[in-house]
């Protein structure tokens, strides 16, 4: 099946923007869909979001940090991500502070008040320069807004919605979520709160997450078009099986109260309050023999085969949460109980989760807590973590270094992924345990892994049941994921399974499915017309 849909008149250096009537109306997914559609139509296309607030981030090939959604959208465009696609990233921390990341590198930790008063007034040059570079390189830039353009208290220093649309000379499509109710009021109300020139910039509406017969909605659509004088460009159906990576942890709410079906292997994921880069877990959901559960209370822990502690923006705070909820003690209790029953419990920590598995965490400079703070870890790996003020962000490749016990079967399995963390973890010999590294890594494209390794990274316990790593995306590697799951299966007396899930292919197929579904329900001819050079030339 071909996905090429050529259009008659080419465009060059044009931008189009998706804004929403509220947060979480589906702007990121619709932006991803349009990125893929324009790619299918033969255009050179790139995504852009001037300012993003997210904990689920993405590392570019040159080792810079941007919002996960823009990384995913770049994949949908078939291009490599750059920081121009998300020049300003805000990563919320505790105590009303956020880390501000500018062009992929930490800039300052700031309160919301200081961000608005001190940073936003000088941010225009940063975001417009990034946009202009993209417009010079690409035919179409698909822009995404944030929240709502009608937030009156935020409009003065806006760099992400209507001001950005004006600077980019972009027509705006307003996206609204009908599933939450009040869709017509949200659209009309948003328009009413816009300035006349902003209202003129809105070229139409997309109604998202619709369930039911669209013909029953038709009278409302007719009324909306007559009331506003603007077209409804499409009504997109509700779809929760798109297999597109989520950016915001609010998406984890879809798993609250539900789990994957009963299966051979049971995985309990700690649903940390400040969870980040939770897309590390997505490939496990896709494996046919795996059941994934998100656990918030010790009563939900059960008797899992695997306990997974994911990444977090605030390791110390989330470690204290594990203790306060009883989950830290629950993890230790269930491991001992299952051992008495002759069962094995595997424990995995990724990034912040890896740090928690160690013996001690130290914060000498106040990166996460008061300077000089020291807390005990869970004590499952012989490592000590010290938080630094400089963040490591890098795409890496490597191989499994562990080769003791059952890990012999995984030794030298190839790995790719990315690191993004403030701390460094080193061997703590206080427990008199040898440090058995998880992997040997080098920067992508810098050295051959067969050479002397740049970095011995992570740790595996002496019994092989616990491993921790800084490597995000470790489960996205099909061979490692399947062979590690088979190692767990063998501890249950279950036969090994072949590799049947090719996750990157699955992602590419998901982008095409999303584009096909979206194209079916949108007036793409009209949307294309907004991008022709004469369509939005201004005086």
Short mmCIF file of C-alpha atoms in Angstrom, two decimals:
data_model
loop_
_atom_site.label_atom_id
_atom_site.label_comp_id
_atom_site.label_asym_id
_atom_site.label_seq_id
_atom_site.Cartn_x
_atom_site.Cartn_y
_atom_site.Cartn_z
CA UNK A 1 0.00 0.00 0.00
CA UNK A 2 1.40 3.41 -0.93
CA UNK A 3 1.11 6.45 1.27
CA UNK A 4 2.08 9.02 -1.33
CA UNK A 5 -0.61 11.67 -1.94
CA UNK A 6 1.08 14.32 -4.12
CA UNK A 7 -0.50 17.77 -4.27
CA UNK A 8 -0.52 20.04 -7.28
CA UNK A 9 1.28 23.11 -5.97
CA UNK A 10 4.41 22.97 -3.82
CA UNK A 11 5.03 25.20 -0.84
CA UNK A 12 8.27 26.30 0.75
CA UNK A 13 9.03 27.58 4.22
CA UNK A 14 5.40 27.78 5.33
CA UNK A 15 4.10 27.14 8.83
CA UNK A 16 0.77 25.98 10.19
CA UNK A 17 -0.14 25.88 13.85
CA UNK A 18 -2.34 23.70 16.03
CA UNK A 19 -3.64 25.34 19.18
CA UNK A 20 -6.08 23.92 21.70
CA UNK A 21 -9.08 25.07 23.68
CA UNK A 22 -7.38 23.51 26.74
CA UNK A 23 -4.52 21.26 27.76
CA UNK A 24 -4.71 17.57 26.83
CA UNK A 25 -7.15 18.01 23.94
CA UNK A 26 -4.87 15.97 21.68
CA UNK A 27 -2.75 18.68 20.03
CA UNK A 28 0.43 16.61 20.13
CA UNK A 29 -1.17 13.59 18.48
CA UNK A 30 -2.89 15.67 15.79
CA UNK A 31 0.41 17.47 15.14
CA UNK A 32 2.12 14.09 14.79
CA UNK A 33 -0.58 12.99 12.37
CA UNK A 34 -0.19 16.08 10.18
CA UNK A 35 3.60 15.66 10.21
CA UNK A 36 3.20 12.15 8.83
CA UNK A 37 0.52 13.16 6.33
CA UNK A 38 2.65 15.96 4.88
CA UNK A 39 5.60 13.55 4.69
CA UNK A 40 3.40 11.06 2.83
CA UNK A 41 2.39 13.89 0.50
CA UNK A 42 6.00 14.42 -0.50
CA UNK A 43 6.89 17.45 1.57
CA UNK A 44 10.00 18.03 3.66
CA UNK A 45 8.36 18.71 7.01
CA UNK A 46 9.45 19.43 10.59
CA UNK A 47 7.66 19.91 13.95
CA UNK A 48 8.01 22.90 16.26
CA UNK A 49 6.92 23.81 19.78
CA UNK A 50 8.59 26.92 21.11
CA UNK A 51 8.02 26.15 24.78
CA UNK A 52 7.14 22.76 26.17
CA UNK A 53 6.51 21.62 29.74
CA UNK A 54 7.17 17.91 30.13
CA UNK A 55 9.10 15.37 32.15
CA UNK A 56 9.12 12.81 29.36
CA UNK A 57 12.02 14.10 27.31
CA UNK A 58 13.97 13.08 24.21
CA UNK A 59 17.69 13.25 23.51
CA UNK A 60 18.72 14.47 20.07
CA UNK A 61 21.56 12.83 18.13
CA UNK A 62 23.94 15.58 19.28
CA UNK A 63 23.14 14.92 22.94
CA UNK A 64 20.63 17.71 23.63
CA UNK A 65 17.31 17.46 25.49
CA UNK A 66 13.90 18.37 24.02
CA UNK A 67 10.29 17.44 24.72
CA UNK A 68 9.41 13.85 23.93
CA UNK A 69 6.52 14.90 21.68
CA UNK A 70 8.80 16.83 19.34
CA UNK A 71 11.16 13.85 19.15
CA UNK A 72 8.24 11.61 18.24
CA UNK A 73 6.96 14.15 15.70
CA UNK A 74 10.40 14.30 14.10
CA UNK A 75 10.30 10.51 13.75
CA UNK A 76 6.89 10.85 12.08
CA UNK A 77 8.49 13.36 9.69
CA UNK A 78 11.28 10.89 8.96
CA UNK A 79 13.99 13.31 10.13
CA UNK A 80 16.46 13.61 13.01
CA UNK A 81 15.33 15.80 15.89
CA UNK A 82 17.13 19.06 16.74
CA UNK A 83 16.72 21.60 19.51
CA UNK A 84 15.26 24.09 17.02
CA UNK A 85 12.13 21.93 17.18
CA UNK A 86 11.74 22.70 20.90
CA UNK A 87 14.12 25.49 21.94
CA UNK A 88 12.64 25.93 25.44
CA UNK A 89 11.80 22.96 27.66
CA UNK A 90 10.44 23.32 31.21
CA UNK A 91 10.89 20.36 33.55
CA UNK A 92 8.88 20.75 36.79
CA UNK A 93 10.70 19.93 40.01
CA UNK A 94 9.54 20.03 43.60
CA UNK A 95 8.97 23.15 45.74
CA UNK A 96 7.42 25.20 42.92
CA UNK A 97 10.66 25.20 40.92
CA UNK A 98 11.27 24.10 37.36
CA UNK A 99 14.42 23.43 35.42
CA UNK A 100 14.49 25.60 32.31
CA UNK A 101 16.30 23.92 29.40
CA UNK A 102 17.33 26.18 26.52
CA UNK A 103 18.42 24.57 23.26
CA UNK A 104 18.86 21.25 25.00
CA UNK A 105 21.01 22.35 27.95
CA UNK A 106 19.98 23.35 31.51
CA UNK A 107 19.74 27.14 31.82
CA UNK A 108 18.43 27.86 35.33
CA UNK A 109 16.09 26.51 37.98
CA UNK A 110 13.32 29.08 38.26
CA UNK A 111 9.97 29.64 39.91
CA UNK A 112 6.97 30.29 37.66
CA UNK A 113 6.99 33.93 38.76
CA UNK A 114 10.66 34.43 37.90
CA UNK A 115 10.28 32.56 34.63
CA UNK A 116 7.53 34.95 33.55
CA UNK A 117 9.25 38.10 34.79
CA UNK A 118 12.89 37.38 33.93
CA UNK A 119 13.03 34.82 31.12
CA UNK A 120 9.98 35.27 28.89
CA UNK A 121 10.73 38.92 28.02
CA UNK A 122 14.04 37.84 26.43
CA UNK A 123 12.81 34.54 24.97
CA UNK A 124 11.39 35.93 21.71
CA UNK A 125 14.75 35.95 19.94
CA UNK A 126 15.45 32.35 21.02
CA UNK A 127 12.20 30.92 19.69
CA UNK A 128 11.88 33.04 16.55
CA UNK A 129 15.47 32.29 15.49
CA UNK A 130 14.78 28.58 15.87
CA UNK A 131 11.57 28.85 13.85
CA UNK A 132 13.26 30.85 11.08
CA UNK A 133 16.00 28.24 10.74
CA UNK A 134 13.39 25.51 10.34
CA UNK A 135 11.46 27.53 7.74
CA UNK A 136 14.65 27.97 5.73
CA UNK A 137 15.32 24.22 5.72
CA UNK A 138 11.84 22.70 5.41
CA UNK A 139 8.82 23.08 3.14
CA UNK A 140 6.34 22.94 6.03
CA UNK A 141 6.74 23.49 9.76
CA UNK A 142 3.88 22.04 11.81
CA UNK A 143 3.69 24.09 15.00
CA UNK A 144 2.08 23.09 18.27
CA UNK A 145 0.78 25.48 20.91
CA UNK A 146 0.46 24.85 24.64
CA UNK A 147 -2.60 24.87 26.84
CA UNK A 148 -5.04 27.48 25.55
CA UNK A 149 -4.39 30.76 23.69
CA UNK A 150 -7.15 32.36 25.77
CA UNK A 151 -5.36 32.32 29.13
CA UNK A 152 -5.75 36.03 29.83
CA UNK A 153 -3.23 36.07 32.68
CA UNK A 154 -0.48 34.59 30.49
CA UNK A 155 -0.97 36.46 27.21
CA UNK A 156 1.28 39.42 27.95
CA UNK A 157 4.49 37.39 27.62
CA UNK A 158 3.16 34.60 25.38
CA UNK A 159 5.81 32.84 23.31
CA UNK A 160 3.94 29.61 22.56
CA UNK A 161 0.48 30.42 21.19
CA UNK A 162 -0.84 33.47 19.28
CA UNK A 163 2.31 35.57 19.46
CA UNK A 164 4.30 32.64 18.09
CA UNK A 165 1.75 32.15 15.31
CA UNK A 166 2.10 35.82 14.41
CA UNK A 167 5.91 35.71 14.42
CA UNK A 168 5.82 32.64 12.16
CA UNK A 169 3.02 34.04 9.97
CA UNK A 170 1.10 30.81 10.55
CA UNK A 171 -2.60 30.09 10.13
CA UNK A 172 -4.04 28.51 13.28
CA UNK A 173 -6.27 25.45 13.55
CA UNK A 174 -8.07 25.23 16.89
CA UNK A 175 -8.36 21.72 18.36
CA UNK A 176 -11.11 20.91 20.87
CA UNK A 177 -11.84 17.75 22.88
CA UNK A 178 -15.49 16.70 22.67
CA UNK A 179 -14.97 13.78 25.06
CA UNK A 180 -14.68 16.12 28.05
CA UNK A 181 -17.97 17.87 27.15
CA UNK A 182 -18.83 21.47 26.30
CA UNK A 183 -17.02 21.43 22.98
CA UNK A 184 -19.07 24.18 21.31
CA UNK A 185 -18.78 26.47 24.33
CA UNK A 186 -15.04 25.87 24.52
CA UNK A 187 -14.55 26.80 20.86
CA UNK A 188 -16.79 29.87 20.86
CA UNK A 189 -15.53 30.97 24.26
CA UNK A 190 -11.91 30.70 23.11
CA UNK A 191 -12.64 32.82 20.03
CA UNK A 192 -14.45 35.43 22.13
CA UNK A 193 -11.42 35.84 24.38
CA UNK A 194 -9.02 36.36 21.47
CA UNK A 195 -8.12 39.77 20.06
CA UNK A 196 -9.64 40.52 16.63
CA UNK A 197 -6.37 39.93 14.77
CA UNK A 198 -5.86 36.64 16.65
CA UNK A 199 -9.41 35.55 15.82
CA UNK A 200 -8.75 36.30 12.16
CA UNK A 201 -5.70 34.05 12.27
CA UNK A 202 -7.87 31.01 13.20
CA UNK A 203 -8.80 29.30 9.94
CA UNK A 204 -10.89 26.42 11.27
CA UNK A 205 -11.54 23.81 13.92
CA UNK A 206 -10.78 20.15 14.54
CA UNK A 207 -13.07 18.36 16.99
CA UNK A 208 -11.15 15.53 18.58
CA UNK A 209 -11.99 12.33 20.52
CA UNK A 210 -15.54 11.90 19.21
CA UNK A 211 -17.48 8.75 20.09
CA UNK A 212 -20.60 7.81 18.16
CA UNK A 213 -22.38 8.71 14.93
CA UNK A 214 -21.05 11.95 13.46
CA UNK A 215 -24.43 12.56 11.74
CA UNK A 216 -25.95 13.16 15.17
CA UNK A 217 -23.36 15.89 15.63
CA UNK A 218 -24.07 17.51 12.28
CA UNK A 219 -26.59 20.15 13.51
CA UNK A 220 -24.05 21.36 16.05
CA UNK A 221 -21.32 21.56 13.41
CA UNK A 222 -23.59 23.59 11.13
CA UNK A 223 -24.44 25.96 13.98
CA UNK A 224 -20.76 26.37 14.86
CA UNK A 225 -19.78 27.24 11.29
CA UNK A 226 -22.65 29.73 10.98
CA UNK A 227 -21.89 31.26 14.40
CA UNK A 228 -18.17 31.72 13.77
CA UNK A 229 -17.90 31.94 10.00
CA UNK A 230 -15.11 29.35 10.13
CA UNK A 231 -15.14 25.73 8.89
CA UNK A 232 -14.99 22.55 10.90
CA UNK A 233 -12.03 20.87 9.22
CA UNK A 234 -12.83 17.45 10.65
CA UNK A 235 -14.15 15.35 13.50
CA UNK A 236 -11.58 12.82 14.67
CA UNK A 237 -12.79 9.63 16.36
CA UNK A 238 -11.76 8.67 19.87
CA UNK A 239 -8.87 6.23 19.64
CA UNK A 240 -6.89 4.85 22.59
CA UNK A 241 -4.92 2.21 20.69
CA UNK A 242 -2.77 4.41 18.49
CA UNK A 243 0.55 3.10 19.89
CA UNK A 244 1.98 6.63 19.77
CA UNK A 245 4.33 7.49 22.63
CA UNK A 246 2.78 9.83 25.21
CA UNK A 247 4.58 12.86 26.57
CA UNK A 248 2.64 13.78 29.71
CA UNK A 249 2.25 11.56 32.75
CA UNK A 250 -1.47 12.38 32.65
CA UNK A 251 -1.59 9.68 29.98
CA UNK A 252 -0.73 7.13 32.67
CA UNK A 253 -4.19 7.72 34.11
CA UNK A 254 -5.51 5.49 31.33
CA UNK A 255 -3.87 2.60 33.21
CA UNK A 256 -5.35 3.55 36.57
CA UNK A 257 -7.69 0.78 37.57
CA UNK A 258 -6.82 -1.38 34.57
CA UNK A 259 -3.94 -3.65 33.65
CA UNK A 260 -2.81 -5.79 30.78
CA UNK A 261 -4.50 -9.20 30.64
CA UNK A 262 -3.21 -12.05 32.79
CA UNK A 263 -0.05 -13.41 31.23
CA UNK A 264 3.03 -15.50 31.87
CA UNK A 265 5.06 -12.65 33.35
CA UNK A 266 3.68 -10.10 35.81
CA UNK A 267 5.45 -6.71 35.97
CA UNK A 268 4.67 -4.17 38.72
CA UNK A 269 5.81 -0.65 37.78
CA UNK A 270 6.16 1.86 40.59
CA UNK A 271 3.93 4.80 39.60
CA UNK A 272 6.21 7.47 41.03
CA UNK A 273 4.65 10.93 41.56
CA UNK A 274 7.39 12.58 39.48
CA UNK A 275 7.77 9.77 36.95
CA UNK A 276 9.67 10.71 33.80
CA UNK A 277 10.54 9.00 30.53
CA UNK A 278 7.90 6.37 31.25
CA UNK A 279 7.92 5.48 27.54
CA UNK A 280 10.77 3.13 28.56
CA UNK A 281 7.95 0.75 29.54
CA UNK A 282 5.97 0.89 26.28
CA UNK A 283 7.72 -2.06 24.58
CA UNK A 284 6.92 -4.28 27.58
CA UNK A 285 3.22 -3.51 27.15
CA UNK A 286 3.51 -4.71 23.56
CA UNK A 287 4.97 -8.13 24.42
CA UNK A 288 2.33 -10.87 24.24
CA UNK A 289 3.54 -12.79 27.29
CA UNK A 290 3.76 -9.78 29.64
CA UNK A 291 1.28 -8.19 32.02
CA UNK A 292 2.11 -4.63 33.15
CA UNK A 293 0.58 -3.00 36.24
CA UNK A 294 1.16 0.51 37.65
CA UNK A 295 1.33 0.36 41.43
CA UNK A 296 0.60 3.29 43.74
CA UNK A 297 -0.15 1.50 47.02
CA UNK A 298 1.46 -1.42 48.80
CA UNK A 299 -1.88 -3.25 48.66
CA UNK A 300 -1.57 -3.29 44.87
CA UNK A 301 1.90 -4.83 44.82
CA UNK A 302 0.77 -8.46 44.75
CA UNK A 303 3.40 -11.07 43.89
CA UNK A 304 5.05 -9.86 40.66
CA UNK A 305 7.78 -11.62 38.75
CA UNK A 306 9.37 -8.25 37.96
CA UNK A 307 9.37 -4.98 39.90
CA UNK A 308 10.35 -1.96 37.80
CA UNK A 309 11.29 1.44 39.21
CA UNK A 310 11.31 3.95 36.32
CA UNK A 311 12.94 7.33 35.86
CA UNK A 312 11.99 10.38 37.92
CA UNK A 313 12.70 14.08 37.90
CA UNK A 314 13.21 14.06 41.70
CA UNK A 315 14.89 10.85 42.82
CA UNK A 316 15.20 11.72 46.51
CA UNK A 317 11.59 12.90 46.82
CA UNK A 318 10.23 9.83 45.03
CA UNK A 319 12.41 7.51 47.11
CA UNK A 320 10.85 9.07 50.21
CA UNK A 321 7.44 8.49 48.61
CA UNK A 322 8.26 4.80 48.20
CA UNK A 323 9.06 4.66 51.90
CA UNK A 324 6.04 6.71 52.99
CA UNK A 325 3.61 4.49 51.05
CA UNK A 326 5.18 1.31 52.38
CA UNK A 327 6.18 0.23 48.88
CA UNK A 328 9.90 0.24 49.72
CA UNK A 329 9.34 -2.23 52.54
CA UNK A 330 6.79 -4.08 50.43
CA UNK A 331 9.39 -4.69 47.71
CA UNK A 332 11.76 -6.23 50.24
CA UNK A 333 9.00 -8.28 51.89
CA UNK A 334 7.72 -9.75 48.62
CA UNK A 335 11.25 -10.67 47.52
CA UNK A 336 11.83 -12.58 50.77
CA UNK A 337 8.41 -14.26 50.67
CA UNK A 338 8.82 -15.41 47.08
CA UNK A 339 12.32 -16.67 47.86
CA UNK A 340 10.86 -18.86 50.63
CA UNK A 341 8.36 -20.16 48.08
CA UNK A 342 11.19 -21.03 45.69
CA UNK A 343 10.33 -18.16 43.32
CA UNK A 344 12.53 -15.42 41.93
CA UNK A 345 11.67 -11.72 41.91
CA UNK A 346 13.57 -9.60 39.41
CA UNK A 347 14.02 -5.89 40.16
CA UNK A 348 14.89 -3.28 37.53
CA UNK A 349 15.78 0.37 38.05
CA UNK A 350 16.14 2.81 35.16
CA UNK A 351 17.92 6.14 35.70
CA UNK A 352 16.39 7.53 38.93
CA UNK A 353 15.13 4.03 39.68
CA UNK A 354 18.70 2.76 39.37
CA UNK A 355 19.89 5.44 41.79
CA UNK A 356 17.24 4.34 44.31
CA UNK A 357 18.47 0.73 44.18
CA UNK A 358 21.89 1.75 45.53
CA UNK A 359 23.19 2.06 49.07
CA UNK A 360 23.25 5.84 49.42
CA UNK A 361 22.25 9.03 47.59
CA UNK A 362 24.15 12.27 48.23
CA UNK A 363 23.24 15.80 47.14
CA UNK A 364 26.28 17.96 48.02
CA UNK A 365 25.30 20.96 45.86
CA UNK A 366 21.52 21.04 46.30
CA UNK A 367 20.61 19.74 42.85
CA UNK A 368 17.47 18.04 44.23
CA UNK A 369 17.27 18.85 47.93
CA UNK A 370 19.04 20.93 50.57
CA UNK A 371 22.81 21.02 49.98
CA UNK A 372 24.50 18.22 51.88
CA UNK A 373 21.43 15.98 51.98
CA UNK A 374 22.19 12.26 52.26
CA UNK A 375 19.59 9.47 52.19
CA UNK A 376 19.84 5.70 52.24
CA UNK A 377 18.87 3.85 49.09
CA UNK A 378 17.05 0.53 48.89
CA UNK A 379 20.35 -1.31 49.25
CA UNK A 380 19.92 -3.77 46.37
CA UNK A 381 23.01 -2.71 44.39
CA UNK A 382 26.51 -1.76 45.67
CA UNK A 383 26.50 1.78 44.28
CA UNK A 384 26.57 5.29 45.71
CA UNK A 385 25.03 8.20 43.77
CA UNK A 386 26.15 11.80 44.00
CA UNK A 387 24.01 14.47 42.34
CA UNK A 388 25.93 17.02 40.30
CA UNK A 389 24.90 20.36 38.84
CA UNK A 390 25.83 19.34 35.27
CA UNK A 391 23.41 17.14 33.37
CA UNK A 392 24.59 14.27 31.16
CA UNK A 393 22.52 13.99 27.97
CA UNK A 394 23.79 11.69 25.27
CA UNK A 395 22.70 9.06 22.78
CA UNK A 396 24.75 5.92 23.30
CA UNK A 397 25.33 2.44 21.95
CA UNK A 398 26.96 -0.54 23.53
CA UNK A 399 26.73 -4.10 24.72
CA UNK A 400 25.77 -6.00 27.86
CA UNK A 401 28.83 -6.32 30.08
CA UNK A 402 27.34 -8.68 32.68
CA UNK A 403 28.26 -12.32 32.16
CA UNK A 404 27.81 -14.04 35.52
CA UNK A 405 25.15 -16.66 36.13
CA UNK A 406 22.15 -16.46 33.83
CA UNK A 407 23.51 -13.25 32.35
CA UNK A 408 26.01 -15.29 30.37
CA UNK A 409 23.24 -15.81 27.82
CA UNK A 410 22.85 -12.01 27.45
CA UNK A 411 26.55 -11.13 27.44
CA UNK A 412 27.43 -8.84 24.52
CA UNK A 413 23.79 -8.30 23.51
CA UNK A 414 23.82 -5.00 21.63
CA UNK A 415 22.10 -1.95 23.10
CA UNK A 416 21.16 1.54 21.97
CA UNK A 417 19.45 4.29 23.91
CA UNK A 418 20.08 7.60 25.62
CA UNK A 419 21.22 8.92 28.97
CA UNK A 420 19.74 11.96 30.69
CA UNK A 421 20.60 12.45 34.37
CA UNK A 422 22.20 14.80 36.89
CA UNK A 423 23.82 12.16 39.12
CA UNK A 424 26.80 9.88 38.84
CA UNK A 425 26.84 6.42 40.41
CA UNK A 426 30.03 4.70 41.56
CA UNK A 427 30.96 1.50 43.35
CA UNK A 428 30.35 1.56 47.11
CA UNK A 429 32.51 -1.13 48.66
CA UNK A 430 30.97 -0.74 52.13
CA UNK A 431 28.88 -3.88 51.56
CA UNK A 432 31.96 -5.78 50.36
CA UNK A 433 30.22 -6.67 47.11
CA UNK A 434 31.98 -6.56 43.78
CA UNK A 435 30.57 -4.10 41.25
CA UNK A 436 29.29 -6.07 38.27
CA UNK A 437 28.49 -3.51 35.52
CA UNK A 438 25.39 -3.83 33.37
CA UNK A 439 26.79 -2.50 30.09
CA UNK A 440 29.71 -0.95 28.29
CA UNK A 441 28.73 2.10 26.28
CA UNK A 442 30.12 4.74 23.99
CA UNK A 443 28.61 7.82 22.36
CA UNK A 444 26.67 7.14 19.19
CA UNK A 445 28.98 7.52 16.22
CA UNK A 446 32.08 8.29 18.27
CA UNK A 447 33.85 4.95 18.73
CA UNK A 448 33.44 1.31 17.96
CA UNK A 449 32.26 -0.62 21.00
CA UNK A 450 34.88 -3.28 20.35
CA UNK A 451 37.50 -0.70 21.33
CA UNK A 452 38.30 0.02 24.97
CA UNK A 453 34.87 1.02 26.33
CA UNK A 454 34.33 4.67 27.16
CA UNK A 455 32.00 3.83 30.02
CA UNK A 456 31.21 0.81 32.13
CA UNK A 457 27.69 1.62 33.24
CA UNK A 458 24.99 0.35 35.56
CA UNK A 459 25.12 -2.65 37.86
CA UNK A 460 23.82 -6.20 38.17
CA UNK A 461 23.50 -7.95 41.54
CA UNK A 462 25.63 -11.01 42.28
CA UNK A 463 22.57 -13.27 42.11
CA UNK A 464 21.59 -11.70 38.76
CA UNK A 465 18.07 -10.81 39.94
CA UNK A 466 18.55 -7.04 40.17
CA UNK A 467 19.88 -4.67 37.53
CA UNK A 468 20.05 -0.92 37.25
CA UNK A 469 21.03 1.26 34.33
CA UNK A 470 21.06 4.89 33.23
CA UNK A 471 20.16 3.73 29.72
CA UNK A 472 16.71 4.94 28.67
CA UNK A 473 15.26 2.91 25.82
CA UNK A 474 16.95 -0.29 26.96
CA UNK A 475 13.72 -2.25 26.39
CA UNK A 476 13.27 -0.76 22.91
CA UNK A 477 16.03 -3.09 21.71
CA UNK A 478 14.17 -6.20 20.50
CA UNK A 479 16.91 -8.79 21.03
CA UNK A 480 17.86 -7.68 24.55
CA UNK A 481 14.22 -7.32 25.64
CA UNK A 482 13.21 -10.76 24.44
CA UNK A 483 16.30 -12.55 25.77
CA UNK A 484 15.99 -10.86 29.17
CA UNK A 485 12.30 -11.78 29.36
CA UNK A 486 13.26 -15.33 28.41
CA UNK A 487 15.74 -15.34 31.30
CA UNK A 488 12.88 -14.44 33.64
CA UNK A 489 10.68 -17.06 31.99
CA UNK A 490 13.32 -19.71 32.59
CA UNK A 491 13.23 -18.96 36.34
CA UNK A 492 9.53 -19.90 36.22
CA UNK A 493 10.16 -23.05 34.23
CA UNK A 494 8.63 -21.54 31.10
CA UNK A 495 10.07 -22.13 27.62
CA UNK A 496 11.87 -19.36 25.76
CA UNK A 497 9.93 -17.46 23.11
CA UNK A 498 11.26 -16.18 19.76
CA UNK A 499 11.51 -12.51 18.86
CA UNK A 500 8.16 -11.63 17.32
CA UNK A 501 7.91 -7.94 18.28
CA UNK A 502 9.98 -5.56 16.16
CA UNK A 503 9.27 -2.37 18.05
CA UNK A 504 10.70 0.23 15.66
CA UNK A 505 8.72 -1.28 12.78
CA UNK A 506 5.66 -1.22 15.02
CA UNK A 507 6.23 2.51 15.64
CA UNK A 508 6.54 3.27 11.93
CA UNK A 509 3.35 1.35 11.25
CA UNK A 510 1.65 3.29 14.05
CA UNK A 511 2.56 6.64 12.44
CA UNK A 512 1.06 5.46 9.15
CA UNK A 513 -2.11 4.19 10.86
CA UNK A 514 -2.49 7.51 12.67
CA UNK A 515 -2.01 9.43 9.43
CA UNK A 516 -4.48 7.23 7.55
CA UNK A 517 -7.11 7.57 10.29
CA UNK A 518 -6.64 11.34 10.46
CA UNK A 519 -6.63 11.84 6.70
CA UNK A 520 -9.93 9.96 6.47
CA UNK A 521 -11.66 12.43 8.77
CA UNK A 522 -10.00 15.76 7.86
CA UNK A 523 -10.51 18.11 4.93
CA UNK A 524 -6.89 17.91 3.84
CA UNK A 525 -7.55 19.77 0.60
CA UNK A 526 -8.61 22.83 2.58
CA UNK A 527 -5.70 22.46 5.01
CA UNK A 528 -3.27 22.26 2.09
CA UNK A 529 -4.76 25.46 0.69
CA UNK A 530 -3.73 27.36 3.83
CA UNK A 531 -0.11 26.47 3.09
CA UNK A 532 0.10 27.78 -0.45
CA UNK A 533 2.27 30.84 -0.68
CA UNK A 534 -0.51 33.22 -1.51
CA UNK A 535 -2.88 31.82 1.09
CA UNK A 536 -1.54 33.64 4.16
CA UNK A 537 0.60 36.48 2.87
CA UNK A 538 -0.03 39.47 5.10
CA UNK A 539 0.27 43.17 4.43
#
